[in-house]
């Protein structure tokens, strides 16, 4: 195993911002306004929940930026947790990324891409006679197999692209992001400028069912918003390939999250101005409709439906690519310490952890076969907020452990802002267990498989070490 090669620092601030935004803007910007409308029955409250979700995301990002600026390194939170907590907790986090958080994120984005592609060009069903075959009555690997096969082929293709170099992957993300910005900008400009739009309706707090909006409904709607905001912390995974990371990572996170919040508020205000809340509720109940497509059809007709379907394809392609690019760096960092499959520690001729990409690709493809988009996203949100809370708690711990260390960025609103984020993460963890017990249970089982895997890797690691190294880790 050649561990002498090192990652190259080739990403400046512009590409850091691209990686942040590219990891966030995916399917949620087009799909999640409908389930939020079904929960809240009020356009004004839908917009409030987008704002609340953005504020909580920003609180997490601002807290994360302090930790990232102080401890910037390849692997993101995996590297941070070794300093904040211990090696075991860092491994459990890295294993959670591999087993559910990032790989399920790749799978769900690729799944939406495949659904959108098939809506434009229908492909005959594949292996329909096996559609009812299940594993424990929970997983149906051959249901919608034509869609799943398309998603798998996309993951394989983007993995190959990213194996050719970090700048190749980031360059593709940049090009796609420009197209996404243009497309969303056109929706906002022509949508609000059309005769069908009534912007005042976007801020109406009246409910369609004449019932007050409950706290639980707000919380449930915010879960949808969080899926749309998910992914901002991924830039930390490529810390070893960023120029001046202690400055550019916190700047990139802050600029990227602010940009996404602005875009989401503008485009969702446009959807709400174009479509009455009752119509959005109907879109959610239909199950096979996407709110953004219906909104654009309202002012551009069937041609608008084609335009937005292409935009969804491009957006999910970009987000899948950005997630694949960033995620595998954590497993590379773990493998270099003997805490992941050893071949994942190798770099190819393009100085890319190609074997780590390959392991990630294989498991993401398995997860595509395992479940639907909603199952995967619920598992992700449950798991990821455990670690958002752990990173934010790290702000307090590091201020005690390393009070005099230089901090290029200090969390705004300390200690109130980080404290609110930690409390919210705890609340979301327990709420998800109550309202989504199956998805929370599956996510927890996948994460806890990391406990025996840790001892297995540690045993192999010690057997392969020199006596001096064994003594150091004893």
XYZ file of C-alpha atoms in Angstrom:
474
model
C 0.000 0.000 0.000
C 1.487 3.321 -1.118
C 0.755 5.918 1.540
C 3.481 8.320 0.395
C 1.374 10.141 -2.176
C -0.455 13.212 -0.904
C -3.584 15.043 -2.024
C -2.913 18.244 -3.969
C -4.284 21.600 -2.733
C -5.909 22.851 -5.939
C -9.297 24.270 -4.826
C -9.565 28.012 -4.202
C -12.457 29.917 -2.594
C -14.569 29.952 -5.773
C -14.502 26.165 -6.095
C -15.088 25.779 -2.338
C -18.322 27.790 -2.722
C -19.220 25.644 -5.768
C -18.732 22.437 -3.744
C -20.881 23.820 -0.882
C -23.741 24.951 -3.134
C -23.424 21.926 -5.423
C -23.830 19.573 -2.453
C -26.987 21.393 -1.299
C -29.103 22.264 -4.340
C -30.671 19.018 -5.479
C -34.213 17.675 -5.752
C -35.576 19.477 -2.676
C -35.811 22.873 -4.369
C -38.392 21.407 -6.783
C -40.231 18.762 -4.740
C -40.484 19.719 -1.075
C -42.905 22.662 -1.263
C -45.805 20.220 -1.893
C -45.375 18.030 1.253
C -44.850 21.225 3.263
C -48.142 22.600 1.911
C -49.904 19.354 2.840
C -48.619 19.666 6.433
C -49.310 23.383 6.947
C -52.245 24.267 4.622
C -50.946 27.854 4.438
C -48.589 29.492 1.898
C -47.308 31.993 4.439
C -46.457 29.233 6.905
C -44.689 27.262 4.165
C -42.449 30.263 3.562
C -41.909 30.694 7.325
C -40.740 27.070 7.557
C -38.291 27.613 4.708
C -36.957 30.602 6.661
C -36.804 28.642 9.955
C -35.071 25.733 8.233
C -32.616 28.181 6.689
C -31.930 29.839 10.058
C -31.242 26.496 11.784
C -29.050 25.453 8.842
C -27.200 28.771 9.074
C -26.723 28.322 12.841
C -25.198 24.907 12.161
C -23.049 26.244 9.318
C -21.724 29.175 11.368
C -20.842 26.833 14.231
C -19.294 24.293 11.873
C -17.243 27.066 10.238
C -15.423 27.797 13.508
C -14.485 24.134 13.951
C -13.534 23.776 10.261
C -11.386 26.914 10.345
C -9.553 25.673 13.431
C -9.076 22.006 12.464
C -9.296 21.974 8.642
C -8.122 18.641 7.209
C -9.166 15.933 4.751
C -12.098 13.937 6.090
C -14.082 16.839 7.544
C -15.821 15.908 10.783
C -13.897 12.616 10.928
C -10.686 14.610 11.399
C -12.395 17.081 13.759
C -13.921 14.411 16.024
C -10.556 12.831 16.730
C -9.512 16.133 18.306
C -12.866 16.951 19.912
C -13.867 13.492 21.192
C -11.808 10.378 20.418
C -10.825 7.972 17.678
C -13.785 5.651 18.294
C -16.434 8.368 17.896
C -14.638 9.659 14.791
C -14.761 6.166 13.282
C -18.472 5.719 14.061
C -19.100 9.016 12.254
C -17.034 7.948 9.238
C -18.748 4.569 9.146
C -22.142 6.321 9.354
C -21.190 8.395 6.324
C -20.319 5.250 4.418
C -23.198 3.076 5.592
C -26.049 5.583 5.326
C -25.513 9.363 5.267
C -23.485 10.098 2.126
C -24.076 6.882 0.212
C -27.855 7.082 0.748
C -27.637 10.741 -0.306
C -25.961 9.705 -3.558
C -28.545 6.950 -4.051
C -31.594 9.158 -3.454
C -30.323 11.927 -5.755
C -29.526 9.435 -8.508
C -32.994 7.916 -7.991
C -34.697 11.299 -8.551
C -32.512 11.875 -11.633
C -33.640 8.516 -13.022
C -37.317 9.244 -12.260
C -37.077 12.589 -14.066
C -35.331 11.034 -17.067
C -37.985 8.338 -17.352
C -40.742 10.968 -17.206
C -39.245 12.487 -20.368
C -38.516 9.241 -22.176
C -40.404 6.248 -20.810
C -38.432 3.005 -20.679
C -40.307 -0.323 -20.611
C -40.351 -2.108 -17.240
C -37.435 -4.451 -16.564
C -37.932 -7.789 -14.781
C -41.578 -6.999 -13.853
C -42.107 -10.621 -12.804
C -39.678 -10.018 -9.902
C -41.261 -6.744 -8.717
C -42.958 -8.404 -5.727
C -39.816 -10.184 -4.521
C -38.901 -8.707 -1.132
C -36.353 -8.964 1.656
C -38.190 -9.268 4.999
C -41.199 -7.566 3.430
C -39.364 -4.203 3.641
C -37.001 -4.003 0.662
C -38.160 -4.633 -2.922
C -34.956 -4.588 -4.997
C -36.635 -5.264 -8.351
C -39.582 -2.871 -7.981
C -39.216 -0.076 -10.577
C -36.037 -1.821 -11.678
C -35.773 0.235 -14.878
C -35.537 3.426 -12.791
C -33.091 1.859 -10.322
C -30.832 0.574 -13.119
C -30.659 4.091 -14.607
C -29.697 5.472 -11.167
C -26.984 2.823 -10.793
C -25.525 3.610 -14.229
C -25.424 7.325 -13.316
C -23.518 6.588 -10.076
C -21.002 4.452 -11.966
C -20.498 7.128 -14.652
C -19.979 9.991 -12.160
C -17.623 7.841 -10.096
C -15.501 7.357 -13.229
C -15.534 11.133 -13.927
C -14.344 11.910 -10.407
C -11.587 9.293 -10.582
C -9.922 11.468 -13.236
C -9.062 14.266 -10.790
C -10.627 16.602 -8.233
C -10.581 19.547 -10.638
C -12.387 17.482 -13.271
C -15.174 16.732 -10.783
C -15.283 20.315 -9.473
C -15.215 21.660 -13.035
C -18.266 19.568 -13.955
C -20.031 20.832 -10.800
C -19.231 24.453 -11.764
C -20.642 24.066 -15.279
C -23.795 22.382 -13.984
C -24.260 24.991 -11.248
C -24.172 27.822 -13.801
C -26.973 26.089 -15.750
C -28.973 25.541 -12.538
C -28.671 29.225 -11.538
C -29.818 30.301 -15.017
C -32.755 27.873 -14.933
C -33.948 28.849 -11.449
C -33.442 32.536 -12.329
C -35.708 32.117 -15.371
C -38.418 30.481 -13.234
C -38.333 33.373 -10.746
C -38.179 36.103 -13.421
C -40.863 34.793 -15.773
C -42.966 33.242 -13.005
C -43.326 36.430 -10.969
C -43.667 38.454 -14.174
C -46.553 36.367 -15.504
C -50.216 37.293 -15.177
C -50.831 34.116 -13.154
C -48.645 35.191 -10.257
C -50.009 36.785 -7.101
C -47.027 37.458 -4.838
C -49.205 38.624 -1.949
C -50.612 35.062 -1.773
C -47.136 33.750 -0.836
C -47.348 35.585 2.509
C -50.969 34.672 3.382
C -51.058 32.987 6.818
C -54.681 31.817 6.459
C -55.018 28.008 6.400
C -57.087 26.196 3.777
C -58.693 23.957 6.429
C -59.414 26.885 8.809
C -57.437 25.129 11.560
C -54.532 26.710 13.484
C -51.056 25.553 12.492
C -49.667 23.206 15.170
C -46.105 22.964 16.433
C -45.851 19.352 15.211
C -46.939 20.430 11.702
C -44.233 23.116 11.657
C -41.655 20.571 12.809
C -42.718 18.028 10.162
C -42.602 20.680 7.427
C -39.130 21.734 8.524
C -37.935 18.142 8.018
C -38.773 18.561 4.326
C -36.878 21.840 4.253
C -33.863 20.223 5.921
C -33.598 17.662 3.133
C -33.398 20.568 0.673
C -30.701 22.277 2.798
C -28.772 19.035 3.485
C -25.144 18.745 2.305
C -23.487 22.040 3.289
C -20.901 20.379 5.589
C -19.509 18.158 2.806
C -16.858 20.688 1.810
C -14.895 19.721 4.936
C -14.309 16.268 3.410
C -11.983 17.796 0.790
C -10.080 19.960 3.310
C -6.757 18.454 2.211
C -7.317 19.704 -1.361
C -8.272 23.297 -0.487
C -5.832 26.196 -0.634
C -5.531 28.054 2.695
C -8.271 25.809 4.191
C -8.409 27.523 7.603
C -9.709 30.654 5.843
C -11.421 29.341 2.699
C -13.510 26.592 4.338
C -15.390 28.865 6.801
C -15.754 31.572 4.121
C -16.991 29.056 1.558
C -19.533 27.529 3.970
C -20.917 30.937 4.968
C -21.152 32.317 1.414
C -22.612 29.076 0.065
C -25.330 28.693 2.719
C -26.384 32.362 2.491
C -26.636 31.998 -1.305
C -28.784 28.856 -1.070
C -31.150 30.369 1.523
C -31.723 33.378 -0.760
C -32.387 31.172 -3.801
C -34.788 28.899 -1.901
C -36.849 31.782 -0.520
C -37.163 33.421 -3.950
C -38.080 30.294 -5.885
C -40.536 28.975 -3.263
C -42.222 32.371 -3.045
C -42.617 32.044 -6.827
C -44.223 28.574 -6.569
C -46.616 29.846 -3.891
C -47.486 32.922 -5.968
C -48.314 30.743 -8.990
C -50.162 27.832 -7.363
C -52.957 28.075 -4.749
C -52.262 26.137 -1.572
C -55.107 23.691 -2.358
C -53.437 22.819 -5.670
C -50.120 22.160 -3.930
C -51.894 19.885 -1.457
C -53.404 18.014 -4.421
C -49.959 17.636 -6.026
C -48.692 15.987 -2.863
C -51.688 13.634 -2.661
C -51.247 12.634 -6.320
C -47.815 11.276 -5.463
C -46.498 11.296 -9.036
C -46.392 15.065 -9.611
C -43.649 17.603 -8.903
C -44.673 21.076 -7.706
C -42.069 22.929 -9.778
C -43.285 21.293 -13.004
C -46.901 22.301 -12.341
C -45.831 25.845 -11.408
C -43.876 26.368 -14.639
C -46.670 24.785 -16.709
C -49.009 27.470 -15.334
C -47.209 30.178 -17.342
C -45.278 28.268 -20.066
C -47.653 25.382 -20.770
C -46.390 21.934 -21.803
C -43.136 23.453 -23.061
C -42.531 24.701 -19.541
C -43.005 21.176 -18.217
C -40.275 19.961 -20.559
C -37.977 22.837 -19.493
C -38.338 22.183 -15.777
C -37.918 18.421 -16.246
C -34.588 19.095 -17.985
C -33.618 21.509 -15.177
C -34.381 18.861 -12.530
C -32.209 16.413 -14.469
C -29.325 18.881 -14.595
C -29.685 19.855 -10.914
C -29.795 16.316 -9.556
C -26.900 15.404 -11.846
C -24.859 18.246 -10.340
C -25.731 17.432 -6.731
C -25.026 13.718 -7.228
C -21.659 14.580 -8.757
C -20.727 17.005 -5.950
C -21.683 14.456 -3.287
C -19.651 11.691 -4.958
C -16.664 14.056 -5.274
C -16.579 15.093 -1.621
C -17.741 12.029 0.291
C -15.052 9.485 -0.575
C -12.275 11.625 0.998
C -13.408 10.637 4.510
C -12.995 6.904 3.803
C -9.572 7.681 2.304
C -8.545 9.468 5.523
C -9.832 6.541 7.622
C -8.033 3.965 5.504
C -4.725 5.841 5.913
C -5.063 5.204 9.648
C -5.999 1.548 9.191
C -9.658 2.164 10.086
C -11.190 1.307 6.719
C -10.508 -1.195 3.939
C -6.780 -0.808 3.251
C -7.021 -0.375 -0.534
C -9.104 2.783 0.016
C -5.900 4.519 1.188
C -4.331 4.422 -2.299
C -4.247 7.354 -4.715
C -4.281 6.851 -8.471
C -2.133 8.699 -11.019
C -4.502 11.690 -10.885
C -3.905 11.919 -7.101
C -7.501 10.826 -6.432
C -8.587 8.127 -3.913
C -10.008 5.954 -6.692
C -10.482 2.832 -4.561
C -12.390 4.853 -1.967
C -14.602 6.093 -4.817
C -15.121 2.481 -5.892
C -16.174 1.256 -2.420
C -18.588 4.204 -2.180
C -19.981 3.446 -5.647
C -20.702 -0.204 -4.865
C -22.554 0.480 -1.597
C -24.513 3.423 -3.060
C -25.704 1.118 -5.853
C -26.818 -1.471 -3.270
C -28.802 1.244 -1.460
C -30.512 2.208 -4.717
C -31.883 -1.331 -4.850
C -32.902 -1.249 -1.177
C -35.609 1.386 -1.091
C -37.470 4.393 -2.362
C -36.456 8.041 -2.355
C -38.477 8.872 0.777
C -37.082 5.932 2.778
C -33.546 6.993 1.943
C -34.027 10.695 2.754
C -35.694 9.979 6.112
C -32.754 7.739 7.077
C -30.297 10.491 6.112
C -31.936 13.332 8.055
C -32.193 11.167 11.183
C -28.522 10.212 11.040
C -26.979 13.482 9.943
C -28.473 15.640 12.696
C -26.796 13.461 15.332
C -23.480 14.640 13.948
C -24.527 18.227 13.255
C -25.226 18.408 16.989
C -21.903 16.740 17.849
C -19.931 19.205 15.704
C -21.744 22.188 17.178
C -21.115 20.878 20.706
C -17.471 20.761 19.637
C -17.411 24.571 19.520
C -17.862 24.628 23.320
C -15.404 21.772 23.895
C -12.642 23.289 21.732
C -13.021 26.697 23.409
C -12.113 24.911 26.642
C -9.496 22.531 25.231
C -7.779 25.041 22.920
C -8.624 28.504 24.288
C -5.561 30.224 22.815
C -5.515 28.528 19.392
C -5.834 30.932 16.425
C -9.377 30.958 15.064
C -9.726 32.483 11.560
C -13.474 32.567 12.220
C -15.437 32.574 15.498
C -19.049 31.396 15.588
C -21.433 34.341 15.416
C -23.743 34.625 18.425
C -21.670 32.355 20.688
C -22.796 30.793 23.013
C -26.514 31.268 22.193
C -26.453 30.281 18.501
C -24.489 27.010 18.987
C -26.638 26.139 22.041
C -29.866 26.539 20.024
C -28.447 24.274 17.309
C -27.491 21.544 19.800
C -30.937 21.619 21.466
C -32.660 21.473 18.077
C -30.598 18.471 16.978
C -31.545 16.565 20.143
C -35.236 17.389 19.600
C -35.140 16.279 15.957
C -33.414 13.004 16.897
C -36.162 11.978 19.332
C -38.981 13.320 17.147
C -37.813 11.218 14.189
C -37.745 8.078 16.342
C -41.390 8.764 17.256
C -42.766 9.745 13.830
C -40.512 7.648 11.541
C -39.595 4.594 13.669
C -38.803 2.249 10.759
C -36.468 4.656 8.945
C -34.846 5.703 12.243
C -34.399 2.047 13.195
C -32.788 1.093 9.881
C -30.501 4.131 10.028
C -29.491 3.334 13.615
C -28.762 -0.328 12.799
C -26.532 0.659 9.868
C -24.635 3.138 12.058
C -24.232 0.657 14.932
C -22.664 -1.927 12.628
C -19.692 0.414 12.977
C -19.016 -0.886 16.531
C -17.910 -4.424 15.525
C -16.269 -2.993 12.395
C -14.148 -0.650 14.549
C -12.764 -3.499 16.648
C -12.171 -5.580 13.519
C -10.209 -2.767 11.822
C -8.331 -2.038 15.052
C -7.337 -5.711 15.382
C -6.095 -5.820 11.792
C -4.350 -2.481 12.238
C -2.453 -3.598 15.357
C -1.421 -6.891 13.723
C 0.139 -4.916 10.858
C 1.962 -2.375 13.038
C 5.508 -2.314 14.330
C 5.909 -2.802 18.133
C 6.535 0.929 18.656
C 3.283 1.788 16.907
C 1.363 -0.810 18.934
C 2.701 0.746 22.158
C 1.614 4.210 20.981
C -2.015 3.110 20.507
C -2.184 0.947 23.642
